[in-house]
Coordinates of C-alpha atoms and ligand atoms in Angstrom, one line a residue:
M1 CA 0.4 0.1 0.0
A2 CA 1.4 3.7 -0.9
T3 CA 2.0 5.9 2.0
L4 CA 2.3 10.0 2.1
Q5 CA 5.5 9.2 2.7
D6 CA 6.5 7.5 -0.3
V7 CA 5.4 10.5 -2.4
S8 CA 7.4 12.8 -0.8
Q9 CA 10.1 10.6 -1.1
C10 CA 9.1 10.2 -4.7
V11 CA 9.4 14.3 -4.7
L12 CA 12.6 14.0 -3.3
E13 CA 14.3 11.8 -5.9
G14 CA 12.8 13.6 -8.4
D15 CA 10.9 10.1 -9.7
L16 CA 8.7 11.5 -12.5
D17 CA 7.7 8.0 -13.7
G18 CA 6.7 6.6 -10.0
I19 CA 4.9 9.5 -9.2
K20 CA 1.7 9.0 -10.5
D21 CA 1.2 5.5 -9.7
L22 CA 1.7 6.5 -6.2
V23 CA -0.5 9.2 -6.3
Q24 CA -3.2 7.7 -7.8
D25 CA -3.1 4.4 -5.3
L26 CA -3.7 7.0 -2.5
I27 CA -6.6 8.8 -4.2
N28 CA -7.9 4.5 -5.0
E29 CA -7.2 4.2 -1.2
G30 CA -9.6 7.2 -0.7
V31 CA -6.7 9.2 1.1
D32 CA -7.6 13.1 1.5
P33 CA -6.4 14.7 -1.8
I34 CA -5.3 18.1 0.6
L35 CA -3.4 15.6 2.5
I36 CA -1.7 14.1 -0.6
I37 CA -0.6 17.9 -1.4
N38 CA 0.3 19.0 1.7
E39 CA 2.1 16.2 3.5
G40 CA 2.5 14.1 0.2
L41 CA 3.8 16.7 -2.5
I42 CA 4.4 19.6 -0.9
G43 CA 6.2 17.8 1.8
G44 CA 8.8 16.3 -0.6
M45 CA 9.7 20.1 -1.4
N46 CA 9.5 21.2 2.4
I47 CA 12.3 18.9 2.2
V48 CA 14.4 19.7 -1.1
A49 CA 14.4 23.7 0.0
P50 CA 16.7 23.0 3.2
L51 CA 19.1 20.8 1.3
F52 CA 19.0 22.9 -1.9
K53 CA 20.2 25.7 0.8
S54 CA 22.8 23.9 2.7
G55 CA 24.3 23.0 -1.0
E56 CA 23.5 19.1 -0.6
M57 CA 21.1 19.2 -4.0
F58 CA 21.4 21.7 -7.2
V59 CA 19.8 23.4 -9.4
P60 CA 18.7 20.6 -11.8
E61 CA 17.8 18.3 -8.9
V62 CA 15.2 20.5 -7.9
M63 CA 13.6 21.2 -11.2
E64 CA 13.6 17.9 -11.3
S65 CA 11.4 17.5 -7.6
A66 CA 9.4 20.2 -8.5
D67 CA 8.5 18.4 -11.7
T68 CA 7.6 15.3 -10.0
M69 CA 5.5 17.7 -7.7
N70 CA 3.3 19.5 -10.3
E71 CA 3.1 15.7 -12.3
G72 CA 1.7 14.4 -8.8
M73 CA -0.7 17.9 -8.6
K74 CA -2.1 17.1 -12.1
L75 CA -4.1 14.6 -10.7
V76 CA -5.1 15.6 -7.2
K77 CA -6.1 19.1 -8.4
P78 CA -9.2 18.2 -10.3
L79 CA -10.4 16.6 -7.1
I80 CA -10.5 19.8 -5.0
T81 CA -12.1 23.2 -5.2
D82 CA -9.7 26.8 -4.3
E83 CA -11.6 26.7 -1.0
D84 CA -9.9 23.7 -0.5
V85 CA -6.3 25.0 -0.3
P86 CA -6.2 28.7 0.5
S87 CA -3.7 30.8 -1.2
K88 CA -0.7 31.8 1.0
G89 CA -0.5 35.1 -1.1
K90 CA -0.5 36.8 -4.0
I91 CA 3.0 37.4 -6.0
I92 CA 3.9 38.7 -9.2
I93 CA 7.2 37.8 -10.3
G94 CA 9.4 39.0 -13.7
T95 CA 13.1 39.3 -15.0
V96 CA 13.5 42.6 -15.7
N97 CA 13.3 45.0 -19.1
G98 CA 16.3 43.6 -21.1
D99 CA 17.3 40.6 -19.8
L100 CA 16.4 37.3 -20.9
H101 CA 17.7 35.1 -18.0
D102 CA 14.7 33.1 -16.6
I103 CA 16.4 29.5 -14.6
G104 CA 16.8 31.7 -11.2
K105 CA 13.6 33.1 -11.4
N106 CA 11.9 29.8 -12.9
L107 CA 13.4 27.9 -9.8
L108 CA 12.1 30.5 -7.4
V109 CA 8.4 30.4 -9.0
M110 CA 8.2 26.9 -8.8
M111 CA 9.6 26.9 -4.7
L112 CA 6.8 29.4 -4.2
E113 CA 4.1 27.7 -5.8
S114 CA 5.4 24.5 -3.7
R115 CA 4.8 26.9 -0.6
G116 CA 1.2 27.7 -1.4
Y117 CA 1.7 31.3 -3.4
T118 CA 0.0 31.7 -6.3
V119 CA 2.6 32.9 -8.4
I120 CA 1.6 35.3 -12.3
D121 CA 5.2 34.8 -13.7
L122 CA 5.4 37.8 -16.2
G123 CA 8.3 36.2 -17.8
V124 CA 11.8 37.6 -19.0
D125 CA 12.6 41.1 -20.7
V126 CA 9.2 42.4 -18.9
K127 CA 9.0 46.8 -19.4
E128 CA 8.2 48.6 -16.8
E129 CA 4.8 49.3 -17.7
A130 CA 4.0 45.9 -17.8
F131 CA 4.8 45.3 -14.0
T132 CA 2.1 48.1 -13.2
K133 CA -0.7 47.0 -15.8
A134 CA -0.3 43.4 -13.7
V135 CA -0.2 44.9 -10.4
I136 CA -3.5 46.6 -11.1
E137 CA -5.0 43.6 -12.7
H138 CA -4.1 40.8 -10.0
Q139 CA -3.2 43.2 -7.1
P140 CA -0.8 40.7 -5.4
N141 CA 0.9 41.1 -2.3
I142 CA 4.2 41.0 -3.2
V143 CA 6.2 41.9 -6.3
G144 CA 9.3 40.1 -7.0
M145 CA 11.9 41.2 -9.7
S146 CA 15.2 39.2 -10.7
S147 CA 18.0 40.6 -12.8
L148 CA 21.2 38.6 -13.8
L149 CA 23.1 41.3 -15.8
T150 CA 24.6 44.5 -14.4
T151 CA 23.4 46.4 -17.4
T152 CA 19.9 45.4 -16.5
M153 CA 19.6 45.6 -12.8
M154 CA 19.3 49.5 -13.2
K155 CA 16.1 48.4 -14.7
I156 CA 15.1 47.3 -11.0
E157 CA 15.4 51.2 -10.5
S158 CA 13.7 52.3 -13.0
T159 CA 10.8 49.6 -12.6
I160 CA 10.4 50.8 -9.3
K161 CA 10.2 54.7 -9.6
Q162 CA 7.1 53.3 -12.7
L163 CA 5.4 51.7 -9.8
I164 CA 5.5 55.0 -7.8
A165 CA 4.9 57.2 -10.4
D166 CA 1.9 55.2 -11.7
G167 CA 0.6 55.4 -7.5
V168 CA 0.7 51.4 -7.2
R169 CA 4.0 51.2 -4.9
D170 CA 2.7 51.4 -1.7
Q171 CA 0.0 48.8 -2.6
V172 CA 2.8 46.0 -2.6
K173 CA 6.2 44.8 -1.2
I174 CA 8.9 44.3 -3.8
I175 CA 11.4 41.7 -3.6
V176 CA 15.1 41.7 -5.9
G177 CA 17.3 39.0 -6.7
G178 CA 19.8 37.7 -9.0
A179 CA 23.5 37.2 -9.5
P180 CA 25.1 40.9 -9.2
V181 CA 22.1 42.1 -7.3
T182 CA 23.0 43.1 -3.6
Q183 CA 21.3 44.1 -0.3
E184 CA 23.2 47.4 -0.8
F185 CA 21.6 47.7 -4.2
A186 CA 18.2 46.5 -3.0
D187 CA 18.6 49.3 -0.4
D188 CA 19.4 52.1 -2.5
V189 CA 16.6 51.5 -4.9
G190 CA 14.1 51.4 -2.5
A191 CA 13.2 47.4 -2.5
D192 CA 11.8 46.2 0.6
G193 CA 13.5 42.9 0.5
Y194 CA 16.9 41.2 -1.2
S195 CA 17.7 37.7 -1.2
D196 CA 20.6 35.7 -2.7
D197 CA 18.7 32.5 -3.1
A198 CA 15.7 31.1 -4.1
S199 CA 15.3 29.4 -0.8
T200 CA 15.4 32.3 1.5
A201 CA 13.3 34.3 -0.8
V202 CA 10.7 31.7 0.1
E203 CA 11.4 32.5 3.5
L204 CA 11.3 36.3 3.0
C205 CA 8.1 35.9 1.4
D206 CA 6.7 33.7 4.7
R207 CA 8.2 36.9 6.7
M208 CA 6.5 39.5 4.5
M209 CA 3.0 37.6 4.2
E210 CA 2.9 37.4 8.2
E211 CA 3.7 41.2 8.7
Q212 CA 0.8 42.2 6.5
C213 CA -1.7 39.5 8.6
K214 CA -0.2 41.2 11.9
L215 CA -1.0 44.7 10.4
Q216 CA -4.6 43.5 9.3
E217 CA -5.2 41.9 12.6
L218 CA -4.2 45.3 14.5
G219 CA -6.6 47.0 11.6
V220 CA -3.4 49.0 9.8
Ligands
B1M301 CO1 24.1 34.8 -19.5 N1 25.6 35.9 -18.5 N2 24.2 35.9 -21.2 N3 23.1 33.6 -20.4 N4 24.7 33.5 -18.0 C1 25.8 35.4 -16.8 C2 24.8 35.9 -16.1 C3 27.2 35.8 -16.9 C4 27.3 36.0 -15.4 C5 28.5 35.0 -17.7 C6 29.6 35.6 -17.7 O1 29.9 36.2 -18.9 N5 30.6 34.8 -16.9 C7 27.2 37.3 -17.9 C8 27.0 38.8 -16.9 C9 27.9 39.7 -16.4 C10 27.3 41.1 -16.1 O2 26.5 41.2 -16.4 N6 28.6 41.2 -15.5 C11 26.0 36.8 -18.7 C12 25.9 37.6 -20.0 C13 27.3 38.6 -20.7 C14 25.0 37.3 -21.2 C15 24.7 37.9 -22.6 C16 25.0 39.6 -22.9 C17 26.0 37.4 -23.5 C18 25.7 37.8 -24.9 O3 24.7 37.7 -25.3 N7 27.0 38.5 -25.2 C19 23.5 37.2 -23.0 C20 22.6 38.3 -22.3 C21 20.9 37.9 -23.4 C22 19.7 38.9 -21.9 O4 19.5 38.6 -21.3 N8 19.8 40.2 -23.1 C23 23.6 36.0 -22.3 C24 23.0 35.2 -22.4 C25 22.5 34.0 -22.0 C26 21.7 32.4 -22.5 C27 20.4 33.1 -23.1 C28 23.0 31.7 -23.3 C29 21.4 32.2 -21.0 C30 20.2 32.1 -20.1 C31 19.2 30.9 -20.6 C32 18.0 31.3 -19.5 O5 18.1 32.1 -18.5 N9 16.8 30.9 -20.3 C33 23.2 32.6 -20.0 C34 22.8 31.8 -19.2 C35 22.5 30.6 -18.7 C36 23.8 32.0 -18.0 C37 24.9 31.9 -16.8 C38 26.2 30.5 -17.9 C39 23.6 31.1 -15.6 C40 22.9 31.9 -15.1 C41 22.0 31.0 -14.3 O6 20.7 30.4 -14.9 N10 22.7 30.2 -13.4 C42 25.5 33.2 -15.9 C43 27.2 33.0 -15.6 C44 26.7 32.6 -14.4 O7 25.4 33.0 -13.5 N11 27.4 31.6 -13.6 C45 25.1 33.6 -17.1 C46 21.7 29.5 -12.3 C47 20.4 30.0 -11.6 C48 19.8 29.1 -10.4 O8 20.9 31.1 -10.8 O9 19.9 33.1 -12.2 O10 21.7 33.4 -10.2 P1 20.5 32.2 -10.3 O11 19.6 32.6 -9.7 C49 19.4 31.9 -8.7 C50 19.8 33.7 -7.4 O12 20.3 34.6 -8.0 C51 18.6 33.7 -6.8 O13 17.8 32.5 -6.8 C52 18.5 31.7 -7.8 C53 18.5 30.4 -7.4 O14 18.7 30.0 -6.1 N12 17.9 34.6 -7.7 C54 16.6 35.5 -6.9 C55 17.2 34.6 -9.2 N13 16.4 35.8 -9.4 C56 15.8 36.1 -8.2 C57 15.1 36.6 -7.9 C58 14.3 36.9 -6.2 C59 15.5 36.4 -5.2 C60 16.0 35.8 -5.7 O15 13.6 37.6 -5.7 C61 12.7 38.4 -6.6

């Protein structure tokens, strides 16, 4: 008989072929789909995250684990409604204007989704105005910007200026990252947070969402 632990182990191992049978077995056994998601699929990614952070797992392995989790999700998602799994928060993310690098961004998107966030991925080469448009349309809690080039990191600043000019800056928290980006740079351009890897970026988002919840409780 398949177990939830088998599912998380399968995600950890990035076993794309094995996950379908395991998840289907659990569904057939009548296991609650929410348990399959939280304890099996996301449970597996929760083991992956610290291993990636400590350097015991590498980018391709994390991608395989995320793909495996998503393959399992495909089977379970039709069995649940959105109300069953409340989103932790909404995050818009994109690689800034002129920059085509997306491997790190995609990794962050997968890790955020696996932690329960709703992520709107704007893709690469995202113009300043497109961030504003997306904020107005989707009303996110957090906006994330990635830049991999010293020539495009200033586009983070111009995007923040655009958000200010369009009057939407104060509606969101802004996090930034990518190889040339530093905490000092993030502070200089007025971002709310910086992270040098995807795992700590997820932790940063968790902290920001907790703060927002506390402020809401206080009626601020
Ligand atoms: Co490009 N490239 N590249 N490249 N490329 C770099 C970045 C470079 C350092 C290589 C080098 O010269 N040593 C260099 C930049 C130099 C500089 O700016 N000082 C460079 C260059 C010059 C270029 C071109 C200009 C080359 C040319 O055409 N002459 C060109 C630019 C194109 C453009 O964007 N307009 C270019 C093109 C490309 C490819 C298309 C071939 C390809 C990108 C494919 C793709 O992304 N789909 C590519 C690649 C693969 C790289 C390297 C080799 C690897 C980048 C990568 O994916 N790393 C890179 C060299 C390197 O970094 N060693 C290089 C793995 C990824 C997991 O890490 O993206 O850093 P990273 O993400 C990390 C963290 O930074 C963080 O989390 C991730 C992991 O945990 N993070 C965030 C990232 N975004 C975050 C956002 C956050 C928080 C954390 O919050 C929102």
